[in-house]
Amino acid sequence: EVQLVESGGGLVQPGGSLRLSCAASGFTFSKYAMSWIRQAPGKGLEWVSAINPGGGVTYYADSVKGRFTISRDNAKNTVYLQMSSLRPEDTAVYYCAARAGGVGDSPSAYDYWGQGTQVTVSS
């Protein structure tokens, strides 16, 4: 059974930091590109960041570039999203998603999804 389990969300003040984790099981993690995708209240899905299967190539949406860092540990079947300089507009449910082969920047390109973790940026 494929599982993606996110953790690390919470309430943080503007300018603060959070680190999200996503633990994967049930598929060959090292052969899948991974992404973080978010959904703000009342809005659609927004692709945030992606990393290739080997971990050497990363991609970011313009809205988070320079503030967020994606990484992965294939030995631990885990992908991370380090978020810094958080803004109220970063408030959303954050999902990790897996795609066989190469990276995609559209939410519809992803095969497996986690249940999401809430990030709230507020003073």
mmCIF file of N, CA and C in Angstrom:
data_model
loop_
_atom_site.group_PDB
_atom_site.id
_atom_site.type_symbol
_atom_site.label_atom_id
_atom_site.label_comp_id
_atom_site.label_asym_id
_atom_site.label_seq_id
_atom_site.Cartn_x
_atom_site.Cartn_y
_atom_site.Cartn_z
ATOM 1 N N GLU A 1 0.838 -1.189 0.000
ATOM 2 C CA GLU A 1 0.000 0.000 0.000
ATOM 3 C C GLU A 1 0.881 1.252 0.000
ATOM 4 N N VAL A 2 0.607 2.134 -0.953
ATOM 5 C CA VAL A 2 1.355 3.384 -1.029
ATOM 6 C C VAL A 2 0.896 4.324 0.086
ATOM 7 N N GLN A 3 1.872 4.902 0.777
ATOM 8 C CA GLN A 3 1.560 5.899 1.802
ATOM 9 C C GLN A 3 2.541 7.053 1.724
ATOM 10 N N LEU A 4 2.012 8.252 1.831
ATOM 11 C CA LEU A 4 2.803 9.469 1.998
ATOM 12 C C LEU A 4 2.242 10.165 3.227
ATOM 13 N N VAL A 5 3.092 10.364 4.227
ATOM 14 C CA VAL A 5 2.626 10.925 5.498
ATOM 15 C C VAL A 5 3.418 12.186 5.799
ATOM 16 N N GLU A 6 2.715 13.320 5.736
ATOM 17 C CA GLU A 6 3.347 14.608 6.023
ATOM 18 C C GLU A 6 3.315 14.913 7.520
ATOM 19 N N SER A 7 4.290 15.686 7.950
ATOM 20 C CA SER A 7 4.330 16.148 9.336
ATOM 21 C C SER A 7 5.115 17.455 9.382
ATOM 22 N N GLY A 8 5.002 18.151 10.515
ATOM 23 C CA GLY A 8 5.792 19.355 10.720
ATOM 24 C C GLY A 8 5.041 20.654 10.573
ATOM 25 N N GLY A 9 3.776 20.589 10.178
ATOM 26 C CA GLY A 9 2.998 21.814 10.059
ATOM 27 C C GLY A 9 2.669 22.400 11.416
ATOM 28 N N GLY A 10 2.089 23.601 11.393
ATOM 29 C CA GLY A 10 1.711 24.243 12.642
ATOM 30 C C GLY A 10 1.491 25.721 12.455
ATOM 31 N N LEU A 11 1.397 26.424 13.576
ATOM 32 C CA LEU A 11 1.205 27.868 13.591
ATOM 33 C C LEU A 11 2.554 28.542 13.797
ATOM 34 N N VAL A 12 2.859 29.517 12.966
ATOM 35 C CA VAL A 12 4.131 30.226 13.062
ATOM 36 C C VAL A 12 3.886 31.702 12.775
ATOM 37 N N GLN A 13 4.676 32.556 13.375
ATOM 38 C CA GLN A 13 4.553 33.998 13.152
ATOM 39 C C GLN A 13 5.193 34.386 11.830
ATOM 40 N N PRO A 14 4.724 35.463 11.224
ATOM 41 C CA PRO A 14 5.389 35.952 10.006
ATOM 42 C C PRO A 14 6.878 36.141 10.240
ATOM 43 N N GLY A 15 7.659 35.720 9.249
ATOM 44 C CA GLY A 15 9.105 35.766 9.368
ATOM 45 C C GLY A 15 9.716 34.526 9.966
ATOM 46 N N GLY A 16 8.880 33.641 10.474
ATOM 47 C CA GLY A 16 9.367 32.425 11.111
ATOM 48 C C GLY A 16 9.683 31.327 10.119
ATOM 49 N N SER A 17 10.045 30.165 10.679
ATOM 50 C CA SER A 17 10.448 29.025 9.860
ATOM 51 C C SER A 17 9.732 27.766 10.326
ATOM 52 N N LEU A 18 9.567 26.847 9.385
ATOM 53 C CA LEU A 18 9.055 25.508 9.663
ATOM 54 C C LEU A 18 9.748 24.532 8.730
ATOM 55 N N ARG A 19 9.847 23.288 9.177
ATOM 56 C CA ARG A 19 10.363 22.230 8.316
ATOM 57 C C ARG A 19 9.319 21.134 8.203
ATOM 58 N N LEU A 20 8.862 20.921 6.995
ATOM 59 C CA LEU A 20 7.916 19.844 6.735
ATOM 60 C C LEU A 20 8.664 18.582 6.327
ATOM 61 N N SER A 21 8.117 17.442 6.717
ATOM 62 C CA SER A 21 8.653 16.138 6.315
ATOM 63 C C SER A 21 7.552 15.315 5.681
ATOM 64 N N CYS A 22 7.938 14.435 4.794
ATOM 65 C CA CYS A 22 6.987 13.514 4.166
ATOM 66 C C CYS A 22 7.662 12.151 4.076
ATOM 67 N N ALA A 23 7.128 11.200 4.825
ATOM 68 C CA ALA A 23 7.661 9.845 4.831
ATOM 69 C C ALA A 23 6.885 8.982 3.847
ATOM 70 N N ALA A 24 7.609 8.308 2.965
ATOM 71 C CA ALA A 24 6.991 7.515 1.905
ATOM 72 C C ALA A 24 7.179 6.025 2.145
ATOM 73 N N SER A 25 6.210 5.247 1.708
ATOM 74 C CA SER A 25 6.312 3.790 1.764
ATOM 75 C C SER A 25 5.416 3.179 0.710
ATOM 76 N N GLY A 26 5.716 1.921 0.343
ATOM 77 C CA GLY A 26 4.871 1.208 -0.592
ATOM 78 C C GLY A 26 5.246 1.364 -2.050
ATOM 79 N N PHE A 27 6.316 2.094 -2.355
ATOM 80 C CA PHE A 27 6.799 2.229 -3.725
ATOM 81 C C PHE A 27 8.302 2.512 -3.669
ATOM 82 N N THR A 28 8.941 2.424 -4.824
ATOM 83 C CA THR A 28 10.396 2.621 -4.884
ATOM 84 C C THR A 28 10.679 4.118 -4.899
ATOM 85 N N PHE A 29 10.857 4.656 -3.722
ATOM 86 C CA PHE A 29 10.971 6.102 -3.523
ATOM 87 C C PHE A 29 12.059 6.720 -4.403
ATOM 88 N N SER A 30 13.176 6.048 -4.527
ATOM 89 C CA SER A 30 14.320 6.617 -5.233
ATOM 90 C C SER A 30 14.093 6.742 -6.738
ATOM 91 N N LYS A 31 13.002 6.206 -7.242
ATOM 92 C CA LYS A 31 12.691 6.304 -8.664
ATOM 93 C C LYS A 31 11.584 7.311 -8.955
ATOM 94 N N TYR A 32 11.165 8.029 -7.943
ATOM 95 C CA TYR A 32 10.068 8.969 -8.080
ATOM 96 C C TYR A 32 10.521 10.403 -7.821
ATOM 97 N N ALA A 33 10.085 11.310 -8.695
ATOM 98 C CA ALA A 33 10.192 12.725 -8.388
ATOM 99 C C ALA A 33 9.177 13.055 -7.299
ATOM 100 N N MET A 34 9.534 14.025 -6.476
ATOM 101 C CA MET A 34 8.658 14.423 -5.380
ATOM 102 C C MET A 34 8.386 15.917 -5.447
ATOM 103 N N SER A 35 7.191 16.276 -5.079
ATOM 104 C CA SER A 35 6.818 17.687 -5.048
ATOM 105 C C SER A 35 6.090 18.022 -3.766
ATOM 106 N N TRP A 36 6.112 19.303 -3.459
ATOM 107 C CA TRP A 36 5.221 19.871 -2.450
ATOM 108 C C TRP A 36 4.220 20.751 -3.197
ATOM 109 N N ILE A 37 2.975 20.582 -2.840
ATOM 110 C CA ILE A 37 1.867 21.295 -3.475
ATOM 111 C C ILE A 37 0.989 21.807 -2.341
ATOM 112 N N ARG A 38 0.487 23.016 -2.470
ATOM 113 C CA ARG A 38 -0.307 23.575 -1.379
ATOM 114 C C ARG A 38 -1.665 24.056 -1.856
ATOM 115 N N GLN A 39 -2.566 24.172 -0.890
ATOM 116 C CA GLN A 39 -3.898 24.709 -1.181
ATOM 117 C C GLN A 39 -4.285 25.672 -0.072
ATOM 118 N N ALA A 40 -4.375 26.941 -0.432
ATOM 119 C CA ALA A 40 -4.789 27.972 0.515
ATOM 120 C C ALA A 40 -6.306 27.946 0.660
ATOM 121 N N PRO A 41 -6.812 28.494 1.749
ATOM 122 C CA PRO A 41 -8.264 28.497 1.960
ATOM 123 C C PRO A 41 -8.994 29.142 0.796
ATOM 124 N N GLY A 42 -9.959 28.434 0.245
ATOM 125 C CA GLY A 42 -10.779 28.975 -0.833
ATOM 126 C C GLY A 42 -10.103 29.058 -2.187
ATOM 127 N N LYS A 43 -8.895 28.485 -2.298
ATOM 128 C CA LYS A 43 -8.162 28.573 -3.567
ATOM 129 C C LYS A 43 -7.851 27.180 -4.107
ATOM 130 N N GLY A 44 -7.345 27.141 -5.332
ATOM 131 C CA GLY A 44 -6.987 25.880 -5.956
ATOM 132 C C GLY A 44 -5.615 25.404 -5.534
ATOM 133 N N LEU A 45 -5.229 24.263 -6.082
ATOM 134 C CA LEU A 45 -3.916 23.707 -5.788
ATOM 135 C C LEU A 45 -2.828 24.541 -6.451
ATOM 136 N N GLU A 46 -1.738 24.752 -5.721
ATOM 137 C CA GLU A 46 -0.585 25.489 -6.236
ATOM 138 C C GLU A 46 0.665 24.645 -6.060
ATOM 139 N N TRP A 47 1.321 24.319 -7.154
ATOM 140 C CA TRP A 47 2.601 23.620 -7.066
ATOM 141 C C TRP A 47 3.634 24.561 -6.449
ATOM 142 N N VAL A 48 4.427 24.048 -5.498
ATOM 143 C CA VAL A 48 5.371 24.867 -4.739
ATOM 144 C C VAL A 48 6.820 24.551 -5.101
ATOM 145 N N SER A 49 7.161 23.255 -5.098
ATOM 146 C CA SER A 49 8.558 22.886 -5.283
ATOM 147 C C SER A 49 8.632 21.427 -5.685
ATOM 148 N N ALA A 50 9.716 21.053 -6.370
ATOM 149 C CA ALA A 50 9.902 19.677 -6.788
ATOM 150 C C ALA A 50 11.375 19.307 -6.739
ATOM 151 N N ILE A 51 11.632 18.012 -6.652
ATOM 152 C CA ILE A 51 12.996 17.499 -6.640
ATOM 153 C C ILE A 51 13.034 16.220 -7.454
ATOM 154 N N ASN A 52 14.098 16.040 -8.221
ATOM 155 C CA ASN A 52 14.183 14.866 -9.087
ATOM 156 C C ASN A 52 14.490 13.616 -8.257
ATOM 157 N N PRO A 53 14.377 12.427 -8.852
ATOM 158 C CA PRO A 53 14.561 11.202 -8.059
ATOM 159 C C PRO A 53 15.906 11.117 -7.340
ATOM 160 N N GLY A 54 16.974 11.570 -7.980
ATOM 161 C CA GLY A 54 18.289 11.488 -7.360
ATOM 162 C C GLY A 54 18.568 12.566 -6.336
ATOM 163 N N GLY A 55 17.771 13.622 -6.358
ATOM 164 C CA GLY A 55 17.932 14.702 -5.386
ATOM 165 C C GLY A 55 18.853 15.820 -5.823
ATOM 166 N N GLY A 56 19.408 15.725 -7.024
ATOM 167 C CA GLY A 56 20.376 16.721 -7.446
ATOM 168 C C GLY A 56 19.810 17.923 -8.162
ATOM 169 N N VAL A 57 18.535 17.870 -8.518
ATOM 170 C CA VAL A 57 17.904 18.967 -9.255
ATOM 171 C C VAL A 57 16.629 19.374 -8.539
ATOM 172 N N THR A 58 16.483 20.660 -8.313
ATOM 173 C CA THR A 58 15.317 21.175 -7.598
ATOM 174 C C THR A 58 14.662 22.304 -8.389
ATOM 175 N N TYR A 59 13.384 22.502 -8.124
ATOM 176 C CA TYR A 59 12.604 23.517 -8.817
ATOM 177 C C TYR A 59 11.707 24.211 -7.785
ATOM 178 N N TYR A 60 11.448 25.499 -8.034
ATOM 179 C CA TYR A 60 10.625 26.265 -7.101
ATOM 180 C C TYR A 60 9.669 27.176 -7.864
ATOM 181 N N ALA A 61 8.495 27.369 -7.299
ATOM 182 C CA ALA A 61 7.598 28.409 -7.793
ATOM 183 C C ALA A 61 8.211 29.763 -7.456
ATOM 184 N N ASP A 62 7.938 30.754 -8.267
ATOM 185 C CA ASP A 62 8.491 32.090 -8.031
ATOM 186 C C ASP A 62 8.085 32.631 -6.663
ATOM 187 N N SER A 63 6.897 32.251 -6.206
ATOM 188 C CA SER A 63 6.379 32.777 -4.951
ATOM 189 C C SER A 63 7.179 32.322 -3.728
ATOM 190 N N VAL A 64 7.968 31.261 -3.866
ATOM 191 C CA VAL A 64 8.723 30.737 -2.713
ATOM 192 C C VAL A 64 10.220 30.704 -2.956
ATOM 193 N N LYS A 65 10.639 31.038 -4.149
ATOM 194 C CA LYS A 65 12.066 30.965 -4.485
ATOM 195 C C LYS A 65 12.881 31.852 -3.546
ATOM 196 N N GLY A 66 13.967 31.285 -3.038
ATOM 197 C CA GLY A 66 14.817 32.019 -2.114
ATOM 198 C C GLY A 66 14.394 31.916 -0.660
ATOM 199 N N ARG A 67 13.194 31.384 -0.412
ATOM 200 C CA ARG A 67 12.695 31.245 0.961
ATOM 201 C C ARG A 67 12.521 29.780 1.358
ATOM 202 N N PHE A 68 12.175 28.929 0.414
ATOM 203 C CA PHE A 68 11.933 27.507 0.678
ATOM 204 C C PHE A 68 13.056 26.676 0.057
ATOM 205 N N THR A 69 13.363 25.555 0.710
ATOM 206 C CA THR A 69 14.348 24.614 0.188
ATOM 207 C C THR A 69 13.809 23.202 0.288
ATOM 208 N N ILE A 70 13.789 22.502 -0.849
ATOM 209 C CA ILE A 70 13.358 21.115 -0.877
ATOM 210 C C ILE A 70 14.583 20.215 -0.858
ATOM 211 N N SER A 71 14.469 19.095 -0.174
ATOM 212 C CA SER A 71 15.556 18.117 -0.151
ATOM 213 C C SER A 71 14.952 16.738 0.077
ATOM 214 N N ARG A 72 15.746 15.716 -0.114
ATOM 215 C CA ARG A 72 15.276 14.350 0.094
ATOM 216 C C ARG A 72 16.406 13.487 0.611
ATOM 217 N N ASP A 73 16.011 12.439 1.340
ATOM 218 C CA ASP A 73 16.949 11.426 1.816
ATOM 219 C C ASP A 73 16.417 10.087 1.332
ATOM 220 N N ASN A 74 16.991 9.569 0.272
ATOM 221 C CA ASN A 74 16.478 8.327 -0.308
ATOM 222 C C ASN A 74 16.713 7.120 0.604
ATOM 223 N N ALA A 75 17.694 7.212 1.483
ATOM 224 C CA ALA A 75 17.926 6.124 2.439
ATOM 225 C C ALA A 75 16.802 6.058 3.473
ATOM 226 N N LYS A 76 16.165 7.196 3.714
ATOM 227 C CA LYS A 76 15.086 7.258 4.703
ATOM 228 C C LYS A 76 13.707 7.366 4.048
ATOM 229 N N ASN A 77 13.665 7.352 2.712
ATOM 230 C CA ASN A 77 12.389 7.484 1.994
ATOM 231 C C ASN A 77 11.610 8.713 2.452
ATOM 232 N N THR A 78 12.302 9.826 2.566
ATOM 233 C CA THR A 78 11.695 11.032 3.108
ATOM 234 C C THR A 78 12.085 12.249 2.269
ATOM 235 N N VAL A 79 11.109 13.132 2.084
ATOM 236 C CA VAL A 79 11.351 14.404 1.426
ATOM 237 C C VAL A 79 11.019 15.510 2.420
ATOM 238 N N TYR A 80 11.742 16.612 2.322
ATOM 239 C CA TYR A 80 11.607 17.703 3.271
ATOM 240 C C TYR A 80 11.312 19.010 2.532
ATOM 241 N N LEU A 81 10.707 19.934 3.250
ATOM 242 C CA LEU A 81 10.559 21.299 2.768
ATOM 243 C C LEU A 81 10.904 22.232 3.915
ATOM 244 N N GLN A 82 12.060 22.883 3.808
ATOM 245 C CA GLN A 82 12.452 23.881 4.789
ATOM 246 C C GLN A 82 11.890 25.221 4.345
ATOM 247 N N MET A 83 11.065 25.813 5.195
ATOM 248 C CA MET A 83 10.391 27.066 4.862
ATOM 249 C C MET A 83 10.877 28.157 5.799
ATOM 250 N N SER A 84 11.354 29.236 5.228
ATOM 251 C CA SER A 84 11.863 30.356 6.006
ATOM 252 C C SER A 84 11.177 31.640 5.548
ATOM 253 N N SER A 85 11.336 32.681 6.349
ATOM 254 C CA SER A 85 10.741 33.984 6.026
ATOM 255 C C SER A 85 9.270 33.832 5.640
ATOM 256 N N LEU A 86 8.565 33.079 6.441
ATOM 257 C CA LEU A 86 7.170 32.778 6.119
ATOM 258 C C LEU A 86 6.289 34.018 6.152
ATOM 259 N N ARG A 87 5.319 34.011 5.262
ATOM 260 C CA ARG A 87 4.380 35.133 5.101
ATOM 261 C C ARG A 87 2.963 34.626 5.321
ATOM 262 N N PRO A 88 2.054 35.524 5.666
ATOM 263 C CA PRO A 88 0.659 35.085 5.829
ATOM 264 C C PRO A 88 0.106 34.393 4.583
ATOM 265 N N GLU A 89 0.548 34.819 3.418
ATOM 266 C CA GLU A 89 0.068 34.199 2.180
ATOM 267 C C GLU A 89 0.603 32.788 1.958
ATOM 268 N N ASP A 90 1.511 32.337 2.799
ATOM 269 C CA ASP A 90 1.962 30.945 2.745
ATOM 270 C C ASP A 90 1.020 30.013 3.501
ATOM 271 N N THR A 91 0.031 30.568 4.180
ATOM 272 C CA THR A 91 -0.936 29.754 4.905
ATOM 273 C C THR A 91 -1.689 28.845 3.942
ATOM 274 N N ALA A 92 -1.642 27.549 4.206
ATOM 275 C CA ALA A 92 -2.250 26.565 3.312
ATOM 276 C C ALA A 92 -2.109 25.176 3.914
ATOM 277 N N VAL A 93 -2.813 24.232 3.319
ATOM 278 C CA VAL A 93 -2.526 22.821 3.556
ATOM 279 C C VAL A 93 -1.449 22.419 2.562
ATOM 280 N N TYR A 94 -0.390 21.833 3.072
ATOM 281 C CA TYR A 94 0.733 21.423 2.241
ATOM 282 C C TYR A 94 0.702 19.909 2.041
ATOM 283 N N TYR A 95 0.739 19.506 0.766
ATOM 284 C CA TYR A 95 0.728 18.095 0.403
ATOM 285 C C TYR A 95 2.059 17.716 -0.227
ATOM 286 N N CYS A 96 2.531 16.527 0.071
ATOM 287 C CA CYS A 96 3.610 15.989 -0.744
ATOM 288 C C CYS A 96 2.993 15.031 -1.755
ATOM 289 N N ALA A 97 3.659 14.925 -2.893
ATOM 290 C CA ALA A 97 3.148 14.108 -3.983
ATOM 291 C C ALA A 97 4.308 13.460 -4.719
ATOM 292 N N ALA A 98 4.048 12.282 -5.274
ATOM 293 C CA ALA A 98 5.079 11.500 -5.950
ATOM 294 C C ALA A 98 4.703 11.249 -7.397
ATOM 295 N N ARG A 99 5.702 11.289 -8.264
ATOM 296 C CA ARG A 99 5.494 11.066 -9.698
ATOM 297 C C ARG A 99 6.605 10.166 -10.219
ATOM 298 N N ALA A 100 6.217 9.085 -10.895
ATOM 299 C CA ALA A 100 7.209 8.173 -11.461
ATOM 300 C C ALA A 100 8.033 8.904 -12.512
ATOM 301 N N GLY A 101 9.350 8.801 -12.419
ATOM 302 C CA GLY A 101 10.216 9.396 -13.420
ATOM 303 C C GLY A 101 10.504 10.859 -13.133
ATOM 304 N N GLY A 102 10.342 11.699 -14.137
ATOM 305 C CA GLY A 102 10.772 13.082 -14.025
ATOM 306 C C GLY A 102 9.813 13.988 -13.294
ATOM 307 N N VAL A 103 10.330 15.169 -13.021
ATOM 308 C CA VAL A 103 9.573 16.181 -12.286
ATOM 309 C C VAL A 103 8.446 16.750 -13.144
ATOM 310 N N GLY A 104 7.318 17.050 -12.521
ATOM 311 C CA GLY A 104 6.244 17.784 -13.170
ATOM 312 C C GLY A 104 5.898 18.983 -12.327
ATOM 313 N N ASP A 105 5.459 20.069 -12.969
ATOM 314 C CA ASP A 105 5.094 21.259 -12.201
ATOM 315 C C ASP A 105 3.598 21.501 -12.193
ATOM 316 N N SER A 106 2.848 20.484 -12.568
ATOM 317 C CA SER A 106 1.397 20.578 -12.488
ATOM 318 C C SER A 106 0.894 19.554 -11.483
ATOM 319 N N PRO A 107 0.011 19.970 -10.575
ATOM 320 C CA PRO A 107 -0.514 18.989 -9.604
ATOM 321 C C PRO A 107 -1.104 17.748 -10.264
ATOM 322 N N SER A 108 -1.671 17.895 -11.444
ATOM 323 C CA SER A 108 -2.309 16.758 -12.102
ATOM 324 C C SER A 108 -1.303 15.723 -12.593
ATOM 325 N N ALA A 109 -0.025 16.061 -12.583
ATOM 326 C CA ALA A 109 1.000 15.136 -13.077
ATOM 327 C C ALA A 109 1.403 14.095 -12.044
ATOM 328 N N TYR A 110 0.912 14.217 -10.818
ATOM 329 C CA TYR A 110 1.401 13.385 -9.719
ATOM 330 C C TYR A 110 0.501 12.203 -9.434
ATOM 331 N N ASP A 111 1.152 11.056 -9.154
ATOM 332 C CA ASP A 111 0.446 9.784 -9.015
ATOM 333 C C ASP A 111 -0.070 9.546 -7.596
ATOM 334 N N TYR A 112 0.759 9.882 -6.612
ATOM 335 C CA TYR A 112 0.418 9.597 -5.225
ATOM 336 C C TYR A 112 0.463 10.881 -4.405
ATOM 337 N N TRP A 113 -0.430 10.970 -3.444
ATOM 338 C CA TRP A 113 -0.559 12.162 -2.604
ATOM 339 C C TRP A 113 -0.663 11.770 -1.132
ATOM 340 N N GLY A 114 -0.141 12.642 -0.280
ATOM 341 C CA GLY A 114 -0.360 12.493 1.150
ATOM 342 C C GLY A 114 -1.656 13.153 1.569
ATOM 343 N N GLN A 115 -1.906 13.131 2.876
ATOM 344 C CA GLN A 115 -3.154 13.671 3.397
ATOM 345 C C GLN A 115 -3.067 15.161 3.701
ATOM 346 N N GLY A 116 -1.850 15.691 3.711
ATOM 347 C CA GLY A 116 -1.643 17.116 3.925
ATOM 348 C C GLY A 116 -1.348 17.478 5.373
ATOM 349 N N THR A 117 -0.656 18.599 5.530
ATOM 350 C CA THR A 117 -0.386 19.143 6.853
ATOM 351 C C THR A 117 -0.639 20.656 6.803
ATOM 352 N N GLN A 118 -1.300 21.169 7.826
ATOM 353 C CA GLN A 118 -1.703 22.576 7.837
ATOM 354 C C GLN A 118 -0.542 23.457 8.278
ATOM 355 N N VAL A 119 -0.301 24.502 7.513
ATOM 356 C CA VAL A 119 0.654 25.550 7.902
ATOM 357 C C VAL A 119 -0.122 26.858 7.999
ATOM 358 N N THR A 120 -0.046 27.498 9.151
ATOM 359 C CA THR A 120 -0.723 28.770 9.364
ATOM 360 C C THR A 120 0.304 29.802 9.783
ATOM 361 N N VAL A 121 0.366 30.889 9.023
ATOM 362 C CA VAL A 121 1.319 31.959 9.315
ATOM 363 C C VAL A 121 0.504 33.172 9.776
ATOM 364 N N SER A 122 0.620 33.486 11.039
ATOM 365 C CA SER A 122 -0.201 34.546 11.608
ATOM 366 C C SER A 122 0.438 35.056 12.886
ATOM 367 N N SER A 123 0.236 36.338 13.139
ATOM 368 C CA SER A 123 0.714 36.913 14.395
ATOM 369 C C SER A 123 -0.395 36.871 15.457
#
